[in-house]
CSV table of C-alpha atoms in Angstrom, one decimal:
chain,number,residue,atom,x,y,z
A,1,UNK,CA,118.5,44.7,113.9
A,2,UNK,CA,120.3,46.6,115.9
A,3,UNK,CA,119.0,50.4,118.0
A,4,UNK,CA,120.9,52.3,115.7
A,5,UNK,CA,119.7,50.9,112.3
A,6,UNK,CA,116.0,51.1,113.8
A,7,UNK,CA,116.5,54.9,114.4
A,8,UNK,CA,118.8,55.4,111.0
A,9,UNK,CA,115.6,54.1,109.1
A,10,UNK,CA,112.9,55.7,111.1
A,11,UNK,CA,114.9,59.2,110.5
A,12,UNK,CA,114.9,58.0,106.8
A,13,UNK,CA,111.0,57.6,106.9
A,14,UNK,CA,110.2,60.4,108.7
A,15,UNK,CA,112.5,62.4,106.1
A,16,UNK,CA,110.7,61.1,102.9
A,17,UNK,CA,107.2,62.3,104.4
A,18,UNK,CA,108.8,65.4,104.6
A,19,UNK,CA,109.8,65.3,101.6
A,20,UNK,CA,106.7,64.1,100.3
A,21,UNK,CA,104.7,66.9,101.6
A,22,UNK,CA,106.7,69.4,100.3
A,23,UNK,CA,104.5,72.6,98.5
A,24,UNK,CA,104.1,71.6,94.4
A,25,UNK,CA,105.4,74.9,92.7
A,26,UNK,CA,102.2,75.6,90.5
A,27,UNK,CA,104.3,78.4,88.6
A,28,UNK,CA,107.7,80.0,88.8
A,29,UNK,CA,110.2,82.4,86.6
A,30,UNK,CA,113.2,83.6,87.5
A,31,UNK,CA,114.1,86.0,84.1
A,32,UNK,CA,116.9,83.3,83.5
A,33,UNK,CA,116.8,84.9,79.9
A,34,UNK,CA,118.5,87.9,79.5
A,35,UNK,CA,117.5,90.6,77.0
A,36,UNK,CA,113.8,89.7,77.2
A,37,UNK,CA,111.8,92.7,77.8
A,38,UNK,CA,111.4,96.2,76.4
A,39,UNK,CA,113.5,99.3,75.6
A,40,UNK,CA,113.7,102.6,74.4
A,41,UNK,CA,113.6,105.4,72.5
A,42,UNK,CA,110.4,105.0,70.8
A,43,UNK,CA,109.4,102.9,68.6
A,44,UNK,CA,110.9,101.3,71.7
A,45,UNK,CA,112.4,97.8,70.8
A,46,UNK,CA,110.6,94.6,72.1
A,47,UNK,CA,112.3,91.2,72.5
A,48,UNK,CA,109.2,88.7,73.3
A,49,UNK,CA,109.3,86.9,76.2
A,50,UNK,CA,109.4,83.3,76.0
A,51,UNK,CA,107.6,82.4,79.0
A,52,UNK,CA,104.5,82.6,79.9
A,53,UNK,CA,104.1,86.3,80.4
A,54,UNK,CA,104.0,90.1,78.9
A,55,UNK,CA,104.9,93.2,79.4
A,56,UNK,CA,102.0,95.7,79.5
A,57,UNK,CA,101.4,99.6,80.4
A,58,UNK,CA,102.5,102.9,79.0
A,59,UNK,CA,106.2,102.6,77.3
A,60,UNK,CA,106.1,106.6,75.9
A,61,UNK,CA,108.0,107.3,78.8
A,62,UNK,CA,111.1,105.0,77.1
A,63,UNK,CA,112.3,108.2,75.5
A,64,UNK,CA,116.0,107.6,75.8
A,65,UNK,CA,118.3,104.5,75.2
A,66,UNK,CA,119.0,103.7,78.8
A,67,UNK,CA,115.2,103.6,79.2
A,68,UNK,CA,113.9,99.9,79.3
A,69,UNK,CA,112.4,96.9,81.2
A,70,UNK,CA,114.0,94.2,80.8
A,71,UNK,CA,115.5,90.3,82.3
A,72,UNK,CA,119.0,90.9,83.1
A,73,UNK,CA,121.5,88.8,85.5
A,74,UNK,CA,123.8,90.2,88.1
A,75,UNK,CA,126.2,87.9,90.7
A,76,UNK,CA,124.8,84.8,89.1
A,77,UNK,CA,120.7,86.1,90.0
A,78,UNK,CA,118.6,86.7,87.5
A,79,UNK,CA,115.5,89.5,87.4
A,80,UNK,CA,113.3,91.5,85.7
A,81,UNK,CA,114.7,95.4,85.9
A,82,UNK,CA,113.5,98.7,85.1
A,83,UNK,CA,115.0,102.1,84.9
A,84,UNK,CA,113.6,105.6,84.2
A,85,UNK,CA,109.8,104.5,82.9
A,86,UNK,CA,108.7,107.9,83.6
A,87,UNK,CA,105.2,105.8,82.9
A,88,UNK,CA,104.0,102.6,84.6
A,89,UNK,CA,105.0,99.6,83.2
A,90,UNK,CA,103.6,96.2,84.6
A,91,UNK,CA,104.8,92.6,84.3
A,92,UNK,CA,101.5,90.0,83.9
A,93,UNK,CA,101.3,86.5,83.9
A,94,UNK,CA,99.9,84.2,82.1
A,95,UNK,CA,96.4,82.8,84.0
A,96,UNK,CA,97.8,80.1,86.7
A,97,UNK,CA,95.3,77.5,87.4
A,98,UNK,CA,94.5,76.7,91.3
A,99,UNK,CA,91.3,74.9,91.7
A,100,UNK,CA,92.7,71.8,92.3
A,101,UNK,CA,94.1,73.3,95.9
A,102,UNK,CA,92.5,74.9,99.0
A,103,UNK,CA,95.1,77.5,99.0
A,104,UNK,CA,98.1,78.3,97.8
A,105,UNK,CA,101.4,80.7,98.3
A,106,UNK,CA,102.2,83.7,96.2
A,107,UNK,CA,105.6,84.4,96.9
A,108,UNK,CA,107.8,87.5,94.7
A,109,UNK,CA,111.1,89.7,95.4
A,110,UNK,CA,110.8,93.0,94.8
A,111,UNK,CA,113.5,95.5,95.3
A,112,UNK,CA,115.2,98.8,94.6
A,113,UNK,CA,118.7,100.3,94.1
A,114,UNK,CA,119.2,103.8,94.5
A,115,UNK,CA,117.2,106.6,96.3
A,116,UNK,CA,113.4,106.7,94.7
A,117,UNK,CA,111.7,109.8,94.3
A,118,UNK,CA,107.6,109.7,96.2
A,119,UNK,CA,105.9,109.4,92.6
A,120,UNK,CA,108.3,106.0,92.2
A,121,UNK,CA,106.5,102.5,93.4
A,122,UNK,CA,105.7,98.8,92.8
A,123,UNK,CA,101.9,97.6,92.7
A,124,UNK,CA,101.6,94.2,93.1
A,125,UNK,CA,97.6,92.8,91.6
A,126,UNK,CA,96.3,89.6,91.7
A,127,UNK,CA,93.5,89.0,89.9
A,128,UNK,CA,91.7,85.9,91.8
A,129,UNK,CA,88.9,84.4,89.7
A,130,UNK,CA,88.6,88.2,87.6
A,131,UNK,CA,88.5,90.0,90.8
A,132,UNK,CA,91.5,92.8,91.4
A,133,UNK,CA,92.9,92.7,94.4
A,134,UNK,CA,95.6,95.0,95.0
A,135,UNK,CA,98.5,94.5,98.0
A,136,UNK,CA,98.4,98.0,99.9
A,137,UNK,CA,101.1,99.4,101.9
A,138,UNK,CA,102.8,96.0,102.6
A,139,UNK,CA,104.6,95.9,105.8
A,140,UNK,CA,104.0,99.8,106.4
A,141,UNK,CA,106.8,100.7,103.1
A,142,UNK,CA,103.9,101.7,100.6
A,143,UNK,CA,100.3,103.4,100.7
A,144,UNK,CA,96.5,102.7,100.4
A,145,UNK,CA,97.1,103.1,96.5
A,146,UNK,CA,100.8,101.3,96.3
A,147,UNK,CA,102.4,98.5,97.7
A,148,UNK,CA,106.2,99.8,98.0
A,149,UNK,CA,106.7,103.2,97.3
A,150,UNK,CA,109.4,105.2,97.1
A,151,UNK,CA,110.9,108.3,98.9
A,152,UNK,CA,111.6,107.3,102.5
A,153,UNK,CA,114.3,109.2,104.6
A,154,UNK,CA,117.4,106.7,103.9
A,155,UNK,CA,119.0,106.0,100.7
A,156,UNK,CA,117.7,102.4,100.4
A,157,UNK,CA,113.6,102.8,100.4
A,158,UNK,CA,112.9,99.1,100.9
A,159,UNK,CA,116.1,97.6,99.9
A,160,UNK,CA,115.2,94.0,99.6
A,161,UNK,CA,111.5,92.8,100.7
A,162,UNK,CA,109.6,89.2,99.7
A,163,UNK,CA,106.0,89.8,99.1
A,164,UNK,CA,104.1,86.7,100.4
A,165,UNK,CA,100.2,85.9,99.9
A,166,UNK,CA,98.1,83.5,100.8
A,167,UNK,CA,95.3,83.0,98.3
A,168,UNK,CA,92.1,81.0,97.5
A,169,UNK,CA,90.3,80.2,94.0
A,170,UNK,CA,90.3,79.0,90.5
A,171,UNK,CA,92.1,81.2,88.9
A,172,UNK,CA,94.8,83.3,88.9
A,173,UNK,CA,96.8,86.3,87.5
A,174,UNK,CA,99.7,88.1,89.0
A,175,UNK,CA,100.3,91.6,87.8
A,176,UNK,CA,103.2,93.5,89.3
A,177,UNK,CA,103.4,97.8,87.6
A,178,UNK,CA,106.4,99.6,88.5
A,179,UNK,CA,107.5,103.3,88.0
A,180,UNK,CA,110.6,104.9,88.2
A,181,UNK,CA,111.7,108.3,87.0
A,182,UNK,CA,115.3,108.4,86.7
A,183,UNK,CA,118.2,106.5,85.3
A,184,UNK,CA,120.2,106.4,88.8
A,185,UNK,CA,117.8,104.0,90.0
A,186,UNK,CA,116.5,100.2,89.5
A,187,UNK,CA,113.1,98.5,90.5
A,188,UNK,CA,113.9,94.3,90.3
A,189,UNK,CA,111.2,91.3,90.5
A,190,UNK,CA,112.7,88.2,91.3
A,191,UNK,CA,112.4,84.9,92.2
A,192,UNK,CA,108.5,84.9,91.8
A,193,UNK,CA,106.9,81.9,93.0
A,194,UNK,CA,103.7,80.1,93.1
A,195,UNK,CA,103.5,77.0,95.2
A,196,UNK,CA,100.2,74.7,96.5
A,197,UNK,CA,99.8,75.3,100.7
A,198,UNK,CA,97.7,72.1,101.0
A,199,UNK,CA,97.1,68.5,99.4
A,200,UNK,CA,95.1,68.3,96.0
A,201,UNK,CA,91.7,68.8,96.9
A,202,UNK,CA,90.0,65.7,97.4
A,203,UNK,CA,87.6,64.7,93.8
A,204,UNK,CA,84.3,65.7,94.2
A,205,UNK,CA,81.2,65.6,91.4
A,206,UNK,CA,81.2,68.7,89.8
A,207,UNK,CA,79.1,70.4,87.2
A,208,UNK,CA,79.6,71.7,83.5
A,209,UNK,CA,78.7,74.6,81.5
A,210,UNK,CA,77.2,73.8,78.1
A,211,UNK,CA,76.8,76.3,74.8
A,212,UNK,CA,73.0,77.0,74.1
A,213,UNK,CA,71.8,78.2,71.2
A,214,UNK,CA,70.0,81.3,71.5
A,215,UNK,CA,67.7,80.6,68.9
A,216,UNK,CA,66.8,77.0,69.6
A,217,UNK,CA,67.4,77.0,73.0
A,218,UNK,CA,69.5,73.9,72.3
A,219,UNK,CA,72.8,72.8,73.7
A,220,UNK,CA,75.9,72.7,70.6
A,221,UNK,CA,76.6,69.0,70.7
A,222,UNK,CA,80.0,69.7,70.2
A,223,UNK,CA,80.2,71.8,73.4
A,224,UNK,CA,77.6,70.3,75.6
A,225,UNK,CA,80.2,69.9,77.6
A,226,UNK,CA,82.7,73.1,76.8
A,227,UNK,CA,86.1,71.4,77.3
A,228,UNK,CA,88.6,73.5,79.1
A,229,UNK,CA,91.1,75.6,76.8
A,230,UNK,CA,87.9,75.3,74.1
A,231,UNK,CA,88.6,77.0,71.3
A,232,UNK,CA,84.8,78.0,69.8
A,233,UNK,CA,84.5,79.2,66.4
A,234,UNK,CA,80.8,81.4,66.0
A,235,UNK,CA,81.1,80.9,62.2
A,236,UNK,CA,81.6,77.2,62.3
A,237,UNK,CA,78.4,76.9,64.8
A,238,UNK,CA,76.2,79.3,62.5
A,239,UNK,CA,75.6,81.9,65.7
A,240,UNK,CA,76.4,84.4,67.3
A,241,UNK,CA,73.5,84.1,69.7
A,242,UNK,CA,74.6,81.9,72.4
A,243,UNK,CA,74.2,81.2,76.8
A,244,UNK,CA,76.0,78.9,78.6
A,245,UNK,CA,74.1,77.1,81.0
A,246,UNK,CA,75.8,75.4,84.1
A,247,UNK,CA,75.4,71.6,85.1
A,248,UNK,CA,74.9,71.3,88.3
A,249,UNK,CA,75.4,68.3,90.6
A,250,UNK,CA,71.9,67.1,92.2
A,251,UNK,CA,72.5,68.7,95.6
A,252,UNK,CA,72.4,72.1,94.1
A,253,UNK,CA,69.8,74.8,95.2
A,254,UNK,CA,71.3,77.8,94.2
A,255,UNK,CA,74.3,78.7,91.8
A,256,UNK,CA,76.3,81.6,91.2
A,257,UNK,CA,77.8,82.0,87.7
A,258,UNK,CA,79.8,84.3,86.3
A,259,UNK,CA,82.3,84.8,83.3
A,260,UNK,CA,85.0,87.3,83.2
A,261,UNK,CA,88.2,88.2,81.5
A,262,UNK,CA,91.1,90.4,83.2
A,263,UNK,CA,89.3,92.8,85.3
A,264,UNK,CA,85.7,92.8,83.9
A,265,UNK,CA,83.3,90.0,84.6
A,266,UNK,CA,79.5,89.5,84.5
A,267,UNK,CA,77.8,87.5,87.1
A,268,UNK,CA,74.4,86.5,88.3
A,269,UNK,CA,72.8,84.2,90.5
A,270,UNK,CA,70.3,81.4,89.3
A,271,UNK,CA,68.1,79.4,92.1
A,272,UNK,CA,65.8,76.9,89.8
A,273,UNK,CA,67.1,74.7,87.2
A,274,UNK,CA,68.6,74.6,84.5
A,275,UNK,CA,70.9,77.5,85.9
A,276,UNK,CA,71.9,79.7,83.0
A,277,UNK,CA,73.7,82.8,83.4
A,278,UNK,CA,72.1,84.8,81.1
A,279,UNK,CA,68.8,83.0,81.5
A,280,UNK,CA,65.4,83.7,83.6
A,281,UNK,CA,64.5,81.8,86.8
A,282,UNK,CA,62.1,79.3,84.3
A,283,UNK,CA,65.2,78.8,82.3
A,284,UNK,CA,64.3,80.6,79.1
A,285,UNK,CA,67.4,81.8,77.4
A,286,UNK,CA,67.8,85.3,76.3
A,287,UNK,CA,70.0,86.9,73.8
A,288,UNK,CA,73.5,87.7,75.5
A,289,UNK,CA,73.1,91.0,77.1
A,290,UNK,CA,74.8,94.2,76.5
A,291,UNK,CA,77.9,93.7,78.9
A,292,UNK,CA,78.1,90.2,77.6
A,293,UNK,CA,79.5,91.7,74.5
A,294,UNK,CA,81.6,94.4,76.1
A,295,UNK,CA,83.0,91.8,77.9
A,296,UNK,CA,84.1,89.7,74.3
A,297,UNK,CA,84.7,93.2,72.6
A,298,UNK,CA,86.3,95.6,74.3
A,299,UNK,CA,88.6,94.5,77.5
A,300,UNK,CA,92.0,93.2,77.3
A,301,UNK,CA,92.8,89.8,75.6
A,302,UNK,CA,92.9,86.5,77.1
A,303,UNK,CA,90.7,83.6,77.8
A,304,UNK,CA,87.1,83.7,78.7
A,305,UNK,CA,86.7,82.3,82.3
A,306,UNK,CA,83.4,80.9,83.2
A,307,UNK,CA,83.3,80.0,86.7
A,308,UNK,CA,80.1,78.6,89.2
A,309,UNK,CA,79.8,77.9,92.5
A,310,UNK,CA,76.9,75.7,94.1
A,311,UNK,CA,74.7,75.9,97.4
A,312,UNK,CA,72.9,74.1,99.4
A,313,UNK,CA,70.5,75.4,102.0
A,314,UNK,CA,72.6,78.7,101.6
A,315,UNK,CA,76.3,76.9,102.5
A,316,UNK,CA,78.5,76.4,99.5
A,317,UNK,CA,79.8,72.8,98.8
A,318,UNK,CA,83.5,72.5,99.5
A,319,UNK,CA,85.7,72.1,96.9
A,320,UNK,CA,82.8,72.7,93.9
A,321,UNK,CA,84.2,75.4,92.1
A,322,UNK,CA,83.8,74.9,88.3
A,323,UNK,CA,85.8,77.1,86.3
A,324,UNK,CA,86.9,76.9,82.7
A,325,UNK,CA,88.8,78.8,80.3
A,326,UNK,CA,88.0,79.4,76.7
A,327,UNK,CA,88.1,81.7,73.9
A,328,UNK,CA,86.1,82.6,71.1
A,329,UNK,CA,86.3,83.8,67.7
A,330,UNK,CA,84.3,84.5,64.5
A,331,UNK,CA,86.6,81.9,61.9
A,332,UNK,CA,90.2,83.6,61.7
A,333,UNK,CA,89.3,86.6,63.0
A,334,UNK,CA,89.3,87.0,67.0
A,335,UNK,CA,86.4,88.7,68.8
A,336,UNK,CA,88.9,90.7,70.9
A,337,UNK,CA,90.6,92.4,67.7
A,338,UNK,CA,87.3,93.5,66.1
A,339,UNK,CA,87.3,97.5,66.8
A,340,UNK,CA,84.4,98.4,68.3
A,341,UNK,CA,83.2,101.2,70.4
A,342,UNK,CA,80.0,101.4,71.9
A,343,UNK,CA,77.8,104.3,71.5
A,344,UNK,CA,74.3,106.4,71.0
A,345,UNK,CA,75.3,107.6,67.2
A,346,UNK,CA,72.9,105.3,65.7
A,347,UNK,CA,70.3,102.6,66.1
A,348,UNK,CA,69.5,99.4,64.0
A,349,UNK,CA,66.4,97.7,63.7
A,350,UNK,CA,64.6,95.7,63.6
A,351,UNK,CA,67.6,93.1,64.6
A,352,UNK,CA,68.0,90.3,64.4
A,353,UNK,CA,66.4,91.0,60.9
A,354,UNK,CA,65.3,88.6,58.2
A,355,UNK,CA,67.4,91.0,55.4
A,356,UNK,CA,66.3,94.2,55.8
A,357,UNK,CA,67.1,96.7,58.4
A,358,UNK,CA,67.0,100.2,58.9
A,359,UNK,CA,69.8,102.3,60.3
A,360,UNK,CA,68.5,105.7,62.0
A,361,UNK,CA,71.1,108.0,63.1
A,362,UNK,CA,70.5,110.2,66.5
A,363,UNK,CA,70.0,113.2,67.2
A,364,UNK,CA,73.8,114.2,67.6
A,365,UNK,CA,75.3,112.7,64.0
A,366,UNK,CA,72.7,114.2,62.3
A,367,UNK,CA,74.6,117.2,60.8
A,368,UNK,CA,77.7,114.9,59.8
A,369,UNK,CA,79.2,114.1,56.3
A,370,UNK,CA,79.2,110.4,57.2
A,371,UNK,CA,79.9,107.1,55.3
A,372,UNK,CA,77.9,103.5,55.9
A,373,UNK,CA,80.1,100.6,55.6
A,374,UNK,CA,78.7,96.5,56.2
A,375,UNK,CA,81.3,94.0,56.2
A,376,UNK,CA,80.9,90.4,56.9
A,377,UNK,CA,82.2,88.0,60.4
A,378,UNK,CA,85.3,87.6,57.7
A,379,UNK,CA,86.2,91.4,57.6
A,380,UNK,CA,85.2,91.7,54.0
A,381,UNK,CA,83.2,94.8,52.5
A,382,UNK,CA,79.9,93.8,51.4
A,383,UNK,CA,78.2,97.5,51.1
A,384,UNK,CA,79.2,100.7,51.3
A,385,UNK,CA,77.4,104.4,50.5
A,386,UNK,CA,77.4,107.6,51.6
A,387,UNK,CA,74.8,109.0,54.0
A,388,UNK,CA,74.3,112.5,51.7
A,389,UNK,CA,72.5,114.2,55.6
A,390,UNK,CA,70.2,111.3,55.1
A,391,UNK,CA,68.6,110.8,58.6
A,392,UNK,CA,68.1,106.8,57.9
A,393,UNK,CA,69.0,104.6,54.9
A,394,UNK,CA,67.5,101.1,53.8
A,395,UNK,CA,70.3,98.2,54.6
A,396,UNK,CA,69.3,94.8,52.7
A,397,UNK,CA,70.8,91.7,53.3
A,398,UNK,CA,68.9,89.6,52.3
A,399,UNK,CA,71.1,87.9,49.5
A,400,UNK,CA,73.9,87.2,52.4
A,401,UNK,CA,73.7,84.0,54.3
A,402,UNK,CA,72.7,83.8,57.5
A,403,UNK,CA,75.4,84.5,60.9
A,404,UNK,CA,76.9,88.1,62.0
A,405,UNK,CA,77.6,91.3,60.5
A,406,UNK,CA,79.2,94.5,61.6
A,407,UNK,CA,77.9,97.8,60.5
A,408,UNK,CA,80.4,100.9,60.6
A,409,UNK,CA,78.9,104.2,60.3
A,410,UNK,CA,82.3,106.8,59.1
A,411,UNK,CA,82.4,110.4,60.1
A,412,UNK,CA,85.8,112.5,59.4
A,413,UNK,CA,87.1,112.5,63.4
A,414,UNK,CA,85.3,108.9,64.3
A,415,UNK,CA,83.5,105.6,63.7
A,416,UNK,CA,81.0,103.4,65.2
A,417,UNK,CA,80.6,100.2,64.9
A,418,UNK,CA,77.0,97.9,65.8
A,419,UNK,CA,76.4,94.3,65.1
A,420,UNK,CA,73.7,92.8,63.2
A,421,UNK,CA,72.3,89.5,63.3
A,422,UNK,CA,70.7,88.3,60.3
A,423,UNK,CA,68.4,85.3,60.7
């Protein structure tokens, strides 16, 4: 074999390991799809996207027909464009899994045409594992509230700039908001990008959450283990009342836990098995705490992610980050849709009840014409009567089969809704 074939194969070798060690792209769009997006005047008009991500924000500033957000293609390139928002409008992805990496690259093109006015700007957010981070003043063009912002002393603000982070977790969303105030300019993402830094993690033992029963203090055989991209149906498993408790590997001491969706998250830390996060240190379960159900009520919609991470002698074990996604529902109607808001007009007890409970208004409703409304998990109206001033009024349920309830109390500006366990 002769020098030159020896060094034509060795290039060849060494050129496949580069090739081989190339970063995996964990997630990429380029808007290849024009007309995808949003437009005005309102009602605007909105063309679902048909990738895996949504449009978001304020769109009562789309007031005009040359108003939008929306995937376009100029010279062959492809991006998402807006013009005149007056409001901010925000592209979000979908949740981009990364646990299987020690790190990976967030790369995005962001640019401008046109001379932007000071309230104009991009915000790039990435929420890492439910936590909000948000890129300030990158490379000197924004502010401590904005990563590009408009108004600087030439006509091109930033031009053309790539955003590029380096990030670490389980998890992960990427929300870019832009405004713009006039229909001489354009704000453009492209070519956003999200590729893996480092080899797959090596596999490592790793725990697994579980669904308890509340009542029982039982794991749901069917979800003992939750399965990622679970879909868990209250009415199908008879409760409402339900803990997770987290698996650990035999090494573990100490565990954080937490469970979170887009921006709001609960967490807690457990030292003595089993670890459960709404638990005590013995690991009695308790009924899901108040911001356990503002958490599946009231934020934005989207998976569930339940997340741990283990210790030993205080260090935390490489590469043992559990995290799932999941949602729940009460049979065909979604947790997130019920509408709910929290408040001090009334109280309920005793509940959980056997069948009868009492509903006592407060101090402040008390001089309301008001309405009383029960349905079932289903949505359907089971009672309904009107309050006459009454300060409290008998609710029996006693003919109703076991599971969860919603009780609305009706004035003529708002309503309140409460949940009621019957048991």
């Amino acid at each position: 074999m002769s020098k030159n074939t020896i060094q034509l194969l060795s290039f060849l070798f060494l050129l496949g390991l580069f090739q081989l060690s190339d970063a995996q792209v964990l997630y990429e769009e380029n808007f290849n799809i024009p007309g995808e997006g949003i437009m005005g005047p309102q009602p605007p008009t909105i063309q679902i996207p048909s990738g895996a991500w949504s449009l978001t924000g304020d769109f009562s500033g789309l007031t005009a027909s040359s108003d939008y957000v929306m995937t376009m293609t100029d010279g062959g390139e492809s991006f998402l464009e807006a013009q005149d928002t007056d409001a901010v409008i925000c592209f979000e992805s979908d949740p981009i899994d990364i646990s299987s990496y020690d790190s990976v690259k967030l790369s995005a093109s962001l640019s401008e045409l046109g001379d932007l006015e000071s309230s104009d700007f991009f915000d790039l957010i990435l929420w890492v594992d439910g936590e909000e981070r948000l890129i300030q003043n990158y490379q000197n063009l924004g502010s401590a509230l904005h990563t590009l912002t408009g108004d600087k002393p030439d006509d091109e603000d930033f031009g053309e700039i790539e955003v590029v982070e380096k990030l670490q977790g389980n998890s992960l969303i990427i929300k870019i908001c832009f405004k713009n105030n006039a229909g001489t300019e354009q704000l453009r993402i492209h070519q956003l990008k999200v590729e893996a830094l480092d080899v797959p993690a090596p596999e490592a033992e790793i725990g697994s959450f579980s669904l308890i029963n509340a009542q029982s203090n039982l794991p749901i055989a069917e979800y003992d283990p939750i399965a990622n991209a679970a879909y868990i149906d209250l009415m199908a498993i008879g409760t409402a009342l339900i803990n997770f408790r987290y698996n650990a590997s035999q090494k573990a001491d100490r565990v954080k836990l937490g469970i979170s969706r887009q921006g709001f998250k609960i967490e807690s830390i457990d030292d003595e098995a089993p670890f459960s996060l709404f638990g005590d240190l013995k690991g009695n379960y308790l009924y899901p705490p108040r911001d356990f159900l503002r958490l599946l009520w009231l934020t934005a919609k989207g998976p569930l992610n339940l997340y741990a991470l283990e210790y030993e002698d205080g260090q935390s074990f490489p590469f043992r980050k559990t995290h799932i996604l999941f949602d729940l529902s009460l049979g065909s109607r979604p947790l997130r849709e019920v509408p709910l808001e929290l408040s001090n007009a009334f109280e309920l007890f005793p509940n959980p009840t056997n069948g009868i409970t009492i509903l006592q208004l407060l101090p402040d409703m008390r001089e309301q014409e008001l309405e009383v409304f029960v349905f079932n998990a289903q949505g359907q109206l089971l009672h309904h009567e009107s309050l006459a001033r009454r300060m409290s009024v008998k609710l029996d349920l006693e003919k109703y089969p076991k599971g969860l309830y919603f009780v609305k109390l009706q004035g003529a500006d708002h309503q309140f809704v409460k949940r009621l366990f019957l048991q």
